[in-house]
C-alpha atoms as one frame of an Amber mdcrd trajectory, in Angstrom:
protein
  79.168  41.716  38.985  77.029  41.279  35.836  73.260  41.052  35.931  71.715
  37.597  36.196  69.423  37.165  33.202  66.253  35.117  32.753  66.688  32.298
  30.226  65.272  33.625  26.933  64.016  30.253  25.704  62.251  29.517  28.977
  60.439  32.857  29.171  58.876  32.149  25.749  57.703  28.665  26.773  56.412
  29.017  30.339  53.984  31.343  32.116  53.016  31.736  35.759  49.490  31.253
  37.050  47.979  33.582  39.625  48.826  31.156  42.417  52.481  30.831  41.357
  52.320  27.521  39.507  54.009  27.294  36.114  52.027  26.492  32.964  53.475
  24.754  29.916  52.318  23.679  26.487  52.141  20.057  25.395  54.704  18.618
  22.999  53.889  16.912  19.663  51.455  19.582  18.431  53.649  21.413  15.907
  53.952  19.241  12.777  53.043  15.866  11.225  49.473  16.378  12.404  47.754
  14.360   9.659  48.376  10.983  11.292  47.219  12.136  14.735  43.565  11.783
  15.682  41.319  14.779  16.295  40.932  13.771  19.919  44.701  13.585  20.430
  45.319  16.978  18.806  42.472  18.554  20.787  43.857  17.247  24.075  47.354
  18.511  23.216  45.957  22.030  22.748  45.287  22.590  26.447  47.894  24.051
  28.769  49.272  21.897  31.565  51.020  22.492  34.893  54.747  21.717  35.193
  55.287  18.559  37.254  56.837  18.934  40.705  59.874  16.866  39.656  60.782
  19.545  37.071  59.524  22.564  38.983  62.816  23.640  40.579  64.723  23.385
  37.290  62.153  25.439  35.382  61.814  28.005  38.163  65.591  28.481  38.208
  65.517  29.347  34.496  62.675  31.843  34.938  63.367  33.636  38.208  66.190
  36.136  38.464  68.273  35.769  41.603
């Protein structure tokens, strides 16, 4: 039986908090930033918690079984 591997793309994009929640970055912060307001770009900088509707899918990618 081969080893079950963590999804490589997911491990670069998500991190766990101390309490076990999963943090993610906001989208729309990588390019075409000139037309976005300072306030919008500043608010996109902060990390966010993965929503409970997506939690099981993300956790399955990250956690080895």
